[in-house]
Coordinates of C-alpha atoms in Angstrom, one line a residue:
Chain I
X1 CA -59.8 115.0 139.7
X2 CA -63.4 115.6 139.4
X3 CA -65.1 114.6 135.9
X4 CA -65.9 117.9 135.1
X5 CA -62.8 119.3 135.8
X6 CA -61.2 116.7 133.3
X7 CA -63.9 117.2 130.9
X8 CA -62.7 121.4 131.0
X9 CA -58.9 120.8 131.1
X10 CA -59.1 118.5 128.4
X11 CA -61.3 121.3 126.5
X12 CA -58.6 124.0 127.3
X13 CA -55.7 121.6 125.8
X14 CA -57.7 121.1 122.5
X15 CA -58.3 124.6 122.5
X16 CA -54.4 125.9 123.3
X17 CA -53.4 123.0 120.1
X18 CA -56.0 125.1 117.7
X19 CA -54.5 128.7 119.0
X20 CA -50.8 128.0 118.9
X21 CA -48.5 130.6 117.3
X22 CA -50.5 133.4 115.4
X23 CA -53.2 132.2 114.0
X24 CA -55.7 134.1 112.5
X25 CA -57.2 136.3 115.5
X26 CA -60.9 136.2 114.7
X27 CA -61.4 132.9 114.0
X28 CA -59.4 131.9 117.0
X29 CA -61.3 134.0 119.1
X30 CA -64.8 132.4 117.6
X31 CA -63.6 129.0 118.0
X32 CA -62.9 129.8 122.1
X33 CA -66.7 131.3 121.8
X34 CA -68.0 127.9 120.5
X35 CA -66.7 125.8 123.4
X36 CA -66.3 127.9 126.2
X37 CA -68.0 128.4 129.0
X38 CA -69.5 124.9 128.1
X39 CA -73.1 123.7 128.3
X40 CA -74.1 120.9 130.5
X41 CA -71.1 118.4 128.9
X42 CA -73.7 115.3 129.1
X43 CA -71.9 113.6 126.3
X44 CA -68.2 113.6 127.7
X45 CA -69.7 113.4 130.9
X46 CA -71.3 109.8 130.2
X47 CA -68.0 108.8 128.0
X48 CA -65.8 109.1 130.8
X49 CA -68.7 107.5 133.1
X50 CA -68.4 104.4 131.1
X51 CA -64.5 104.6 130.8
X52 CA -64.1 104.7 134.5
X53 CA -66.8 101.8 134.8
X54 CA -64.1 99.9 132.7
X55 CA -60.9 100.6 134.8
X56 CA -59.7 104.1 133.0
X57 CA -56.5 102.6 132.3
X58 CA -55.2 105.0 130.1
X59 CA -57.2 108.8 131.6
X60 CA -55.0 110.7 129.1
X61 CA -56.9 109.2 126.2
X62 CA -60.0 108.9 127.9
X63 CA -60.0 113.0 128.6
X64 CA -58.9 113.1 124.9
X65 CA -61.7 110.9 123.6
X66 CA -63.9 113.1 125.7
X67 CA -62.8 116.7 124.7
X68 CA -63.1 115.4 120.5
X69 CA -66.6 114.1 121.3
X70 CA -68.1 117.7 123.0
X71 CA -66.0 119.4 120.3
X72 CA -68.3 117.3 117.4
X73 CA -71.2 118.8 119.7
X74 CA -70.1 122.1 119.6
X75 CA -69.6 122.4 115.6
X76 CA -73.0 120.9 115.0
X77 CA -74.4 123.3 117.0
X78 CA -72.0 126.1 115.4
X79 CA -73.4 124.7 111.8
X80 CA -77.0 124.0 113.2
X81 CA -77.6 127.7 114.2
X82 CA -76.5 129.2 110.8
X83 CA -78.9 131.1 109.0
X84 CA -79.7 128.3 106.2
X85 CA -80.5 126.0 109.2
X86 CA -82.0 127.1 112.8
X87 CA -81.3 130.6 112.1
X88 CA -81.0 130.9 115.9
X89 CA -80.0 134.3 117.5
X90 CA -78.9 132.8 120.9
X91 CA -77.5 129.8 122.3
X92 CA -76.5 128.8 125.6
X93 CA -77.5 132.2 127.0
X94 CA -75.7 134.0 124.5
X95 CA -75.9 135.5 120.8
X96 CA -74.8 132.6 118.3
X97 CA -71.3 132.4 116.6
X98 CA -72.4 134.0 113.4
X99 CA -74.1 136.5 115.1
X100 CA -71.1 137.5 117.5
X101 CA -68.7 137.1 114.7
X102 CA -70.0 136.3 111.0
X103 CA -71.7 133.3 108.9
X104 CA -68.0 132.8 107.1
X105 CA -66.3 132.7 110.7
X106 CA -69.3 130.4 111.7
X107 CA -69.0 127.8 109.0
X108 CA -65.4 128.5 109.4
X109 CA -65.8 127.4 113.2
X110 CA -67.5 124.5 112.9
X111 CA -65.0 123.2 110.6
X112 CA -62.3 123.9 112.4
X113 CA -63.7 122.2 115.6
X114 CA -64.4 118.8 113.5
X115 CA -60.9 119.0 112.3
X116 CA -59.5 119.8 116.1
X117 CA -61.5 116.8 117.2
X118 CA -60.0 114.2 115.5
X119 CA -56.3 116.1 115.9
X120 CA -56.6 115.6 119.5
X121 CA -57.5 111.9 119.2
X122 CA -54.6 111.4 117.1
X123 CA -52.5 113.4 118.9
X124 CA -53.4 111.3 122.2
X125 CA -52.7 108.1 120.5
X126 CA -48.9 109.4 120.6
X127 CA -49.0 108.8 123.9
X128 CA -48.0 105.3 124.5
X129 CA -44.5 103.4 122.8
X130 CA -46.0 100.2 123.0
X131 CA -48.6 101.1 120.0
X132 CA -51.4 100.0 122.1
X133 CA -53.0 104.0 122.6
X134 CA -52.3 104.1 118.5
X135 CA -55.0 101.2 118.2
X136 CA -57.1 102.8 120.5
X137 CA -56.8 106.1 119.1
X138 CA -57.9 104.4 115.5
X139 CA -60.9 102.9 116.8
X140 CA -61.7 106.4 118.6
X141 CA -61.6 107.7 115.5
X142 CA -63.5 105.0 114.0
X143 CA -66.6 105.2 116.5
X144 CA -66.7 109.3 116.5
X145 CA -66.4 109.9 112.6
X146 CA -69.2 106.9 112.0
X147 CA -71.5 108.8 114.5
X148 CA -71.2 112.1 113.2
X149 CA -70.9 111.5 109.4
X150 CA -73.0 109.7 106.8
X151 CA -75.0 107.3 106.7
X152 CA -76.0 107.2 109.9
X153 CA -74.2 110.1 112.7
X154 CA -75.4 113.3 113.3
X155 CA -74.9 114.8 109.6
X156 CA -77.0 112.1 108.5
X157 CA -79.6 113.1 111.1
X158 CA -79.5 116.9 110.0
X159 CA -80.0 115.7 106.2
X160 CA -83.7 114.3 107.1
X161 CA -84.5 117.4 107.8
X162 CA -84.3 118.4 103.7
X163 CA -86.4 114.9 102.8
X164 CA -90.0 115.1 101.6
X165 CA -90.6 111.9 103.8
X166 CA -88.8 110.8 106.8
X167 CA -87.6 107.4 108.3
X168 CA -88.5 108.8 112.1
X169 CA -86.1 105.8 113.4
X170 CA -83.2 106.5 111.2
X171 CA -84.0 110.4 112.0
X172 CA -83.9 110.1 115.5
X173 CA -81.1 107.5 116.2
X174 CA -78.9 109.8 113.9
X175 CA -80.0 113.2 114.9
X176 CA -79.7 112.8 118.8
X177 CA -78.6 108.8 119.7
X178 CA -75.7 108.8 117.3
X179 CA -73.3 111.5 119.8
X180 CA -74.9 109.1 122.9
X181 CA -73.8 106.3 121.4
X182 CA -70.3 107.5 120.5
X183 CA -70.0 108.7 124.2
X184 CA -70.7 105.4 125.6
X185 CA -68.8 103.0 122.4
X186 CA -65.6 106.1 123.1
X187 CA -65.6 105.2 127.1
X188 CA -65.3 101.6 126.3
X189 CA -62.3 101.9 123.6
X190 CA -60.9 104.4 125.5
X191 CA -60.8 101.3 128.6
X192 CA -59.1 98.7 126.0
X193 CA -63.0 97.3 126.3
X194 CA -64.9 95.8 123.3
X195 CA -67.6 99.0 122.4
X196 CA -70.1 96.4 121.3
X197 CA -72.2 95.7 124.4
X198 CA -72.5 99.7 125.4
X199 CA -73.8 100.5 122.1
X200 CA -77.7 99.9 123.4
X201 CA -76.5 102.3 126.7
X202 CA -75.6 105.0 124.6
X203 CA -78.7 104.2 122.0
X204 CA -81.4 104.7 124.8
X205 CA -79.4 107.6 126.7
X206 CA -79.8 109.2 123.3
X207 CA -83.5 108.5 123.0
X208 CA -84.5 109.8 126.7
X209 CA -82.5 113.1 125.8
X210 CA -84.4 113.5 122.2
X211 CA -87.8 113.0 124.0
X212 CA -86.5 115.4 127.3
X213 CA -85.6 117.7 124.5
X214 CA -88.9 118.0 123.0
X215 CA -90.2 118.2 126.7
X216 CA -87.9 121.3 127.4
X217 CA -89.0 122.9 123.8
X218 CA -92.6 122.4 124.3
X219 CA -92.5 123.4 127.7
X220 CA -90.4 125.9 129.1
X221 CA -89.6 130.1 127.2
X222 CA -86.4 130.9 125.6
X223 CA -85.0 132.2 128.8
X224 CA -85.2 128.7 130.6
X225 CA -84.0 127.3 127.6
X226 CA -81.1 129.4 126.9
X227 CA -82.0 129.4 123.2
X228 CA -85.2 130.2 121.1
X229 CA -88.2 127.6 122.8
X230 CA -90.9 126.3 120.3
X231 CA -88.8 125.3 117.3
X232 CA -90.2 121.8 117.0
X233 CA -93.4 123.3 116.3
X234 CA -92.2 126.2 114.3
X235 CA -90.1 123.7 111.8
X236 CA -92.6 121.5 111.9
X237 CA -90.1 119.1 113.3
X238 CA -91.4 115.7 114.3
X239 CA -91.4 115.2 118.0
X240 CA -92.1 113.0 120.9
X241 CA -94.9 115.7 122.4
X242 CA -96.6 116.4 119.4
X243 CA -96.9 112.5 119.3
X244 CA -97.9 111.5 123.1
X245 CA -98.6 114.5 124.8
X246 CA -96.6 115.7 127.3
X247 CA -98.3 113.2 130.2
X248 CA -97.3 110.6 127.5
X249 CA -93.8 111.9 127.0
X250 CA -92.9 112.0 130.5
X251 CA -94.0 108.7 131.1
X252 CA -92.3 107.5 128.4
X253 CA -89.0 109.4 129.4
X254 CA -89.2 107.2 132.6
X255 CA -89.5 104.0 130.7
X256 CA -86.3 104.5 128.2
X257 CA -84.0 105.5 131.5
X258 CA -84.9 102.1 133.6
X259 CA -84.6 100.5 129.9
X260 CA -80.9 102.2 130.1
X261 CA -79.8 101.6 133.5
X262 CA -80.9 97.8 132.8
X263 CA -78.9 98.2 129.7
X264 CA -75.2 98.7 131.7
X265 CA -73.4 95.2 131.1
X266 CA -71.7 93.5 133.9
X267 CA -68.6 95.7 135.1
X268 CA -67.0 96.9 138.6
X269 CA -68.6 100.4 137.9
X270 CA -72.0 99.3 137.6
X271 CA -73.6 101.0 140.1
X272 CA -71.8 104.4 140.0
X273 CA -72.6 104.5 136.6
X274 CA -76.2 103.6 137.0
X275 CA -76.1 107.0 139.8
X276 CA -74.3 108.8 136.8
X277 CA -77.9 107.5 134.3
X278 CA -80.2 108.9 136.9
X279 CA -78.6 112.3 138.0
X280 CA -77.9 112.9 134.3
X281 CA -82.2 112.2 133.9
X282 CA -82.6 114.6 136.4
X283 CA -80.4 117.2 134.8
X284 CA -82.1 116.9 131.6
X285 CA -86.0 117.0 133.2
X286 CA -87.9 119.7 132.4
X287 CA -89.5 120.3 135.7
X288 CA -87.0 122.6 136.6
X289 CA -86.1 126.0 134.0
X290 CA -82.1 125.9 134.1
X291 CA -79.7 127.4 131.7
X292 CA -76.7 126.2 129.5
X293 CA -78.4 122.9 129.4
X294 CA -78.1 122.7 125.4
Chain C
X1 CA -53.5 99.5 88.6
X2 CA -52.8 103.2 87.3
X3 CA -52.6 105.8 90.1
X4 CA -55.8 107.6 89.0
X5 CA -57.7 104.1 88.8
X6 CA -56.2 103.5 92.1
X7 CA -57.6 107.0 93.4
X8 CA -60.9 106.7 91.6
X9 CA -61.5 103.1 93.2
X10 CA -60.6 104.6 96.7
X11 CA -63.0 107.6 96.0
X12 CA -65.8 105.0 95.5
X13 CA -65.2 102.7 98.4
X14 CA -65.7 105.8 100.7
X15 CA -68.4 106.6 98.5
X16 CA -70.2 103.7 99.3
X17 CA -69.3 103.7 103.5
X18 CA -71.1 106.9 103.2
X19 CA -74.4 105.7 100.9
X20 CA -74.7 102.4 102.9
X21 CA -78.6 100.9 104.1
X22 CA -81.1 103.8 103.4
X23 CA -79.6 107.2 104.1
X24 CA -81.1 110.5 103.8
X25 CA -81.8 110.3 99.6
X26 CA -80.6 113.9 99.3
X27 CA -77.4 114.1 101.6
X28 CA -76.6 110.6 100.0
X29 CA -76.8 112.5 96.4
X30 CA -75.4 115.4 97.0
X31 CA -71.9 113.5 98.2
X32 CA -71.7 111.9 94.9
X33 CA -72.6 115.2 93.4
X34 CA -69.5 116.5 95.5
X35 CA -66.9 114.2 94.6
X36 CA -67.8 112.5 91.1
X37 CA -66.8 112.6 88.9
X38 CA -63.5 114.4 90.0
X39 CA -61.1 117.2 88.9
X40 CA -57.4 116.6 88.4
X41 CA -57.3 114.7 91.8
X42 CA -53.4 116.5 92.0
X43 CA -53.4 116.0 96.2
X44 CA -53.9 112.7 95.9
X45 CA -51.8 111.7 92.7
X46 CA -49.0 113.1 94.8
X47 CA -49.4 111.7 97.9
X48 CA -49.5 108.2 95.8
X49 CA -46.3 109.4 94.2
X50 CA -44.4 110.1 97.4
X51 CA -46.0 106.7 98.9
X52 CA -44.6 104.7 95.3
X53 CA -41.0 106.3 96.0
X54 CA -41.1 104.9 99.4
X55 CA -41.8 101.9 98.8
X56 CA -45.6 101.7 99.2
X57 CA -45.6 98.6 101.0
X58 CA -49.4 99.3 102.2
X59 CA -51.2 100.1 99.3
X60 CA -54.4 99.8 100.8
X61 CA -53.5 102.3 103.3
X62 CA -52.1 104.7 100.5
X63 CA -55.0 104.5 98.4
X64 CA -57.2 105.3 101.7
X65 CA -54.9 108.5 102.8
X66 CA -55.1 109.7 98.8
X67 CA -58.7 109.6 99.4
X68 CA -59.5 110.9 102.4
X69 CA -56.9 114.2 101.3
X70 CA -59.0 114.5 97.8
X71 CA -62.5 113.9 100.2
X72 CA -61.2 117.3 102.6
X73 CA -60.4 119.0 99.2
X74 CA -63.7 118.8 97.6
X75 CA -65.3 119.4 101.1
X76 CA -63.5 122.6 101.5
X77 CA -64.3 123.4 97.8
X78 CA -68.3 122.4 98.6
X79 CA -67.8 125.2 101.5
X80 CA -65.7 127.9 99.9
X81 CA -68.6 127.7 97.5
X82 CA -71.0 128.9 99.5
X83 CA -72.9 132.0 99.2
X84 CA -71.4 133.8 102.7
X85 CA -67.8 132.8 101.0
X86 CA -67.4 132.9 97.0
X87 CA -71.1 132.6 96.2
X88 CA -70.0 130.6 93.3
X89 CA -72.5 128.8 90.4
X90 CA -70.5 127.0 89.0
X91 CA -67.5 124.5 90.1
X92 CA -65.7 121.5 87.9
X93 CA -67.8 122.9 84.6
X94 CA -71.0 122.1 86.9
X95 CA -73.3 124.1 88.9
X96 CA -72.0 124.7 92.9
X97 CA -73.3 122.2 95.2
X98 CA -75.5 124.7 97.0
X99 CA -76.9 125.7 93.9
X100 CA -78.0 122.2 92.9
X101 CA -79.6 121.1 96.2
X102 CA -79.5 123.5 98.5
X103 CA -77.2 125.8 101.3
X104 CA -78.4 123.4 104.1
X105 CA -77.1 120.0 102.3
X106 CA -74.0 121.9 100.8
X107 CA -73.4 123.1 104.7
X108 CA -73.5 119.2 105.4
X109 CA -72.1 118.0 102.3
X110 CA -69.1 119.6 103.8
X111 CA -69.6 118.4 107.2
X112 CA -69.9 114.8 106.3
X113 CA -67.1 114.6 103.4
X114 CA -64.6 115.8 106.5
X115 CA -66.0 112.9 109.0
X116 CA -65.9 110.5 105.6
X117 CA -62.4 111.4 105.6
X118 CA -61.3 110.7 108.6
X119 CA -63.5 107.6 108.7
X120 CA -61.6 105.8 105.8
X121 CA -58.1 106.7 107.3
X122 CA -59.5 104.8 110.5
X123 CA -61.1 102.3 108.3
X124 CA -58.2 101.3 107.0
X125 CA -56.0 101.0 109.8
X126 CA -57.7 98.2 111.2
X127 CA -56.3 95.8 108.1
X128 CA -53.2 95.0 109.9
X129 CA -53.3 92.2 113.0
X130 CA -49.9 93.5 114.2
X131 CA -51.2 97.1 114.9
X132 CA -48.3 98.8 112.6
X133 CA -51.7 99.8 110.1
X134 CA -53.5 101.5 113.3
X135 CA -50.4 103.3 113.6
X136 CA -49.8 105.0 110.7
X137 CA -53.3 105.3 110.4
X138 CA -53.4 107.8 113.9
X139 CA -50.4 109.4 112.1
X140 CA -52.5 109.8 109.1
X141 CA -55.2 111.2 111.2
X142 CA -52.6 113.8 112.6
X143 CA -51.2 115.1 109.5
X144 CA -54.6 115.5 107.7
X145 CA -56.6 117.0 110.3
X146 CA -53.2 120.0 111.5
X147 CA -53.2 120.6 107.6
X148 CA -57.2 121.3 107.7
X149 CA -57.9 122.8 110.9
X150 CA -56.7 125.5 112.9
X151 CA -54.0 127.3 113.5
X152 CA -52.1 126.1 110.2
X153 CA -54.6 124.3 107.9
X154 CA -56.9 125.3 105.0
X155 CA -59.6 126.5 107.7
X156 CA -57.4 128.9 108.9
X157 CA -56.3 129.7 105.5
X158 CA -59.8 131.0 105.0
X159 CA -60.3 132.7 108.6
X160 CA -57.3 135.2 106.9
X161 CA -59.6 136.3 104.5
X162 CA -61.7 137.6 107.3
X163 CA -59.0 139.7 109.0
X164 CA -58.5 143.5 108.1
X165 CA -54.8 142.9 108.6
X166 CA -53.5 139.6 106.3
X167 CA -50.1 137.8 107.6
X168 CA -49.2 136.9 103.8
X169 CA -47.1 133.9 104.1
X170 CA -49.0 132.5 107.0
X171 CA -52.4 132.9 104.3
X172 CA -50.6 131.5 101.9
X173 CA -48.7 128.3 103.7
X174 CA -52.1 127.3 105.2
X175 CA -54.7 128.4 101.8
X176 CA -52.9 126.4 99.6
X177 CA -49.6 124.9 100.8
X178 CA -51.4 123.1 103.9
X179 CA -53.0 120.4 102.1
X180 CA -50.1 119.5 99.6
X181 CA -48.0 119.4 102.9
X182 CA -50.5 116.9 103.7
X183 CA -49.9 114.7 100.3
X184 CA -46.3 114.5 100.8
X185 CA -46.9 113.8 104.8
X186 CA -49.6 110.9 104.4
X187 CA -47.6 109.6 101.4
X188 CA -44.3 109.0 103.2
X189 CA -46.4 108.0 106.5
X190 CA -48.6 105.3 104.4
X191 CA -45.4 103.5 103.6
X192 CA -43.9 103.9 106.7
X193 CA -41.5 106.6 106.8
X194 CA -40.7 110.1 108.4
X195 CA -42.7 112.5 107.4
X196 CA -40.5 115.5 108.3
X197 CA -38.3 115.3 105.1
X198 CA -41.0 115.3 102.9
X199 CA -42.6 118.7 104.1
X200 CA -40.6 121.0 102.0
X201 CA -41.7 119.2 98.4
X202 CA -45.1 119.7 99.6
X203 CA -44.4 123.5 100.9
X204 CA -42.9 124.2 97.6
X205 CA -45.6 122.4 95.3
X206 CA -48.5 124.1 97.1
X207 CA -46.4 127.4 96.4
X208 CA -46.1 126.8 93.2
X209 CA -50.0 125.6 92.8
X210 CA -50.4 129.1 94.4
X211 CA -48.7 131.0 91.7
X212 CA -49.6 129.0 89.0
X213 CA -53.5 129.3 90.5
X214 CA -53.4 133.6 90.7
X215 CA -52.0 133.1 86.9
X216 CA -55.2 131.0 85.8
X217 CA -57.4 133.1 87.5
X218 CA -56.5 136.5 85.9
X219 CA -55.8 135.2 82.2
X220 CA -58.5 132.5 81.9
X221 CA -62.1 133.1 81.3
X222 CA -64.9 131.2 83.3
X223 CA -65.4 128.7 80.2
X224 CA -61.3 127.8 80.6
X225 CA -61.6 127.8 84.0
X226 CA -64.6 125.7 84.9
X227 CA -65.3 128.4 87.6
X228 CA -65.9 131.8 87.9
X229 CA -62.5 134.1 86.6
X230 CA -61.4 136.9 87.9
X231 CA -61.9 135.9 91.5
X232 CA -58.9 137.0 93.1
X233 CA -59.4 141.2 92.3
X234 CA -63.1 140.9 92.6
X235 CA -62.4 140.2 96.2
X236 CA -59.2 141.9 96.8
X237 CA -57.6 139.1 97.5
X238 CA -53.7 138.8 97.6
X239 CA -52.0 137.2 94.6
X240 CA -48.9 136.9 92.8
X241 CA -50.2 138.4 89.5
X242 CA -51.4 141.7 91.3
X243 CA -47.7 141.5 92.8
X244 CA -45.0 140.7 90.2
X245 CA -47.3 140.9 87.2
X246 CA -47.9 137.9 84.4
X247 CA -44.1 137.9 83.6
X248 CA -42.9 138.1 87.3
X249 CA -45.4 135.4 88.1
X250 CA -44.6 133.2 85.5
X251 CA -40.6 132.8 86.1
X252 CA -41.5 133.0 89.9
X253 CA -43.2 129.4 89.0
X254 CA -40.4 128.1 87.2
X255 CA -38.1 128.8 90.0
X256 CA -40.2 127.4 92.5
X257 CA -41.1 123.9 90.7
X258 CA -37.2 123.6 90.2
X259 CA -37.0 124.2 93.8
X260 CA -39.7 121.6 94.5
X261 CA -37.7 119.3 92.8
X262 CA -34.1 119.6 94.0
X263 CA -35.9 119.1 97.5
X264 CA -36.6 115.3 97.1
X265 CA -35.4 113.2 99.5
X266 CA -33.2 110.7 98.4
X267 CA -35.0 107.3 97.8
X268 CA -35.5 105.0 95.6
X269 CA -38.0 106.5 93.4
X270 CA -36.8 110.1 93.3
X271 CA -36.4 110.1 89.8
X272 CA -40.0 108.5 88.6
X273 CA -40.6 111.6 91.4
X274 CA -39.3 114.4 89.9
X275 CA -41.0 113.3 86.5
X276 CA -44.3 113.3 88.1
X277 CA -43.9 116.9 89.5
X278 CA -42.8 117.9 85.9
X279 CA -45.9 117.1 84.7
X280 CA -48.4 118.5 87.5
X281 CA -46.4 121.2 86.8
X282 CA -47.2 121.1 83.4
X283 CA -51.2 120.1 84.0
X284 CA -51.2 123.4 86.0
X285 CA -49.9 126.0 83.5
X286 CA -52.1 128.1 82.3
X287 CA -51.1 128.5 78.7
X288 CA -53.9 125.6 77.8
X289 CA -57.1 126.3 78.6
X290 CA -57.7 122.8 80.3
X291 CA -61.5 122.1 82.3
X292 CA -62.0 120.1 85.4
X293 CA -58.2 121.3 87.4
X294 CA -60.0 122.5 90.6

């Protein structure tokens, strides 16, 4: 089965877990909203890159791993759009969740999703009498919570935003790197492989993205960018443009993805997974105005 | 060690996963703000209670479950605080999260006391070579995050405030019951047991918490409370006052706690059991203004 076909069944699983029985109906329907049709999935995309590269041996926990990793993606961007943060009307080519639905069902959504993310890790750690998917399933849990919560995941990132001064490293490697680096540490564990020597893969994945991402902001208009273009600026949000130009950004872009592909320790999958690196650079280029990229 | 001691100590260890190196100052202070110091810490006192009668054999892995239930409880309470939800100012005698910092860090207060959570269940399933710790701790990981998320948790408790049409026991079972479910789950789980014949104590101890919870809110005032009275008519919200008035809802409470207790399994500890739920029962009555319940 093709990657992103796993990727989207796995999404549809998660999603049937969270609307079992009668649930409420509006909330249910927002949380469907929030995932589906999906953006570009880079994140699973790479995780399950990395867990083929290490034999796949167990693809049921892999496509779980993957689907709890885009659905941490999904609530940050559910909680990042509310009015207190982005205030954003649209995302991925269509009005946000609080403005389809309401800020309680938005908050609400996110929540739910974070929950639903670990549930189906758990749940996939059922999987296997011998314990050894349980063990897995912990240190799934492990890698995703430390690289979404505090001190150093994706919340953590978010919560530079309301300090006077910022530590641009810790702001960076949390805001963007932290959901790269889970992807690539998630492959690994999902494999039976040590996460250890893919944490500088996922690192510098996460930096080209962050600096591609100011790229796109700077560069392209809100219908490109299927969401409001020029928020860096607006927020007055540190980024790579504001800092090197966009000649320098690009040519620093270039520099962090042969840095990655370097990066990729020793394993069968090597080489596919270095293709998987450089199509995912290209998908993420500005050069080209495409939609549902976010 | 006393179970509160035991509780407190576990609160802090998380505590500190979450403050370590230099975090975000504000994020870091508003956690602490969140969860110290605490209210009753009821979820967790019973989930100890349930682990102690059987057997408790783990207590690391107890005193990590009790708090990663009490860290969803005050994240949900950080949330329902919010202005799009209660708009509350005060909470625990103090002033609401969002009121202190901001709605952005109360937004990710919330966010990253979840990930916390599920972070110390994981965290402490790695302390056992065998595996059998990783184990409970993915069952651990199941429980909390179906009795927090959608379709039956305390996320989808609050999604039923946002339909026109309210499926009563469904609001209720999820609002309230979910997460003492949860206490009686984890506990049994922690120390190795079956879950399933420890749902009903739960079911019936969130009931009564329910009940006992509508009676608190229409007799006491803020001061008593710690919170803003008066809650549950202000925003037409179902409760068993409005229903069976103060009378009806008081002997609906006694039936129900004798209920809770004639459901405990039999083990060794029942008895020490039964006491305990006699006296939460007890901490919960409103007849003494008490602070500091939430």
């Amino acid at each position: 089965m093709q990657t992103s076909d796993r990727i989207e069944n796995a999404m549809k699983r998660a999603l049937d877990v969270a609307q079992a029985g009668q649930p409420p109906a509006q909330l249910s329907a927002a949380l469907r909203y929030a995932i589906l049709p999906g953006g570009a999935r880079i994140r699973p995309t790479i995780l399950l890159s990395v867990a083929t590269a290490c034999g796949d041996d167990r693809p049921e926990l892999s496509a779980a791993a993957a689907a709890a990793l885009e659905l941490i993606h999904c609530a940050s961007l559910v909680h990042d759009d509310l009015p207190c943060f982005d205030d954003a009307d649209i995302r991925r080519g269509k009005p946000s969740v609080h403005r389809t639905f309401s800020e309680p069902l938005a908050v609400l959504t996110g929540d739910s999703l974070i929950m639903l993310a670990f549930e189906t890790l758990a749940h996939a750690g059922k999987g296997d009498p011998s314990g050894n998917d349980a063990a897995r399933a912990a240190q799934l849990v492990l890698s995703l919570s430390r690289r979404s919560g505090m001190p150093g995941g994706i919340c953590a990132g978010q919560g530079w935003e309301s300090e006077e001064s910022i530590d641009l490293h810790a702001y960076h490697m949390s805001k963007t790197a932290a959901l790269f680096i889970a992807a690539t540490e998630m492959g690994a564990i999902s494999a039976g492989h040590d996460p250890e020597p893919w944490r500088d893969l996922g690192a510098l994945i996460g930096e080209a993205f962050q600096v591609a991402d100011d790229l796109r902001d700077a560069l392209l208009d809100d219908a490109a960018l299927g969401k409001p273009a020029g928020q860096d600026d607006l927020h007055h949000r540190p980024n790579a443009v504001a800092r090197l130009g966009v000649t320098g950004a690009t040519e620093r872009l270039s520099d962090i993805l042969a840095g990655a592909i370097a990066s990729i320790p020793s394993c069968p999958g090597e080489a596919a997974l270095a293709q998987m690196v450089r199509r995912q650079a290209q998908a993420i280029m500005p050069v080209l105005p495409q939609h549902n990229r976010a």
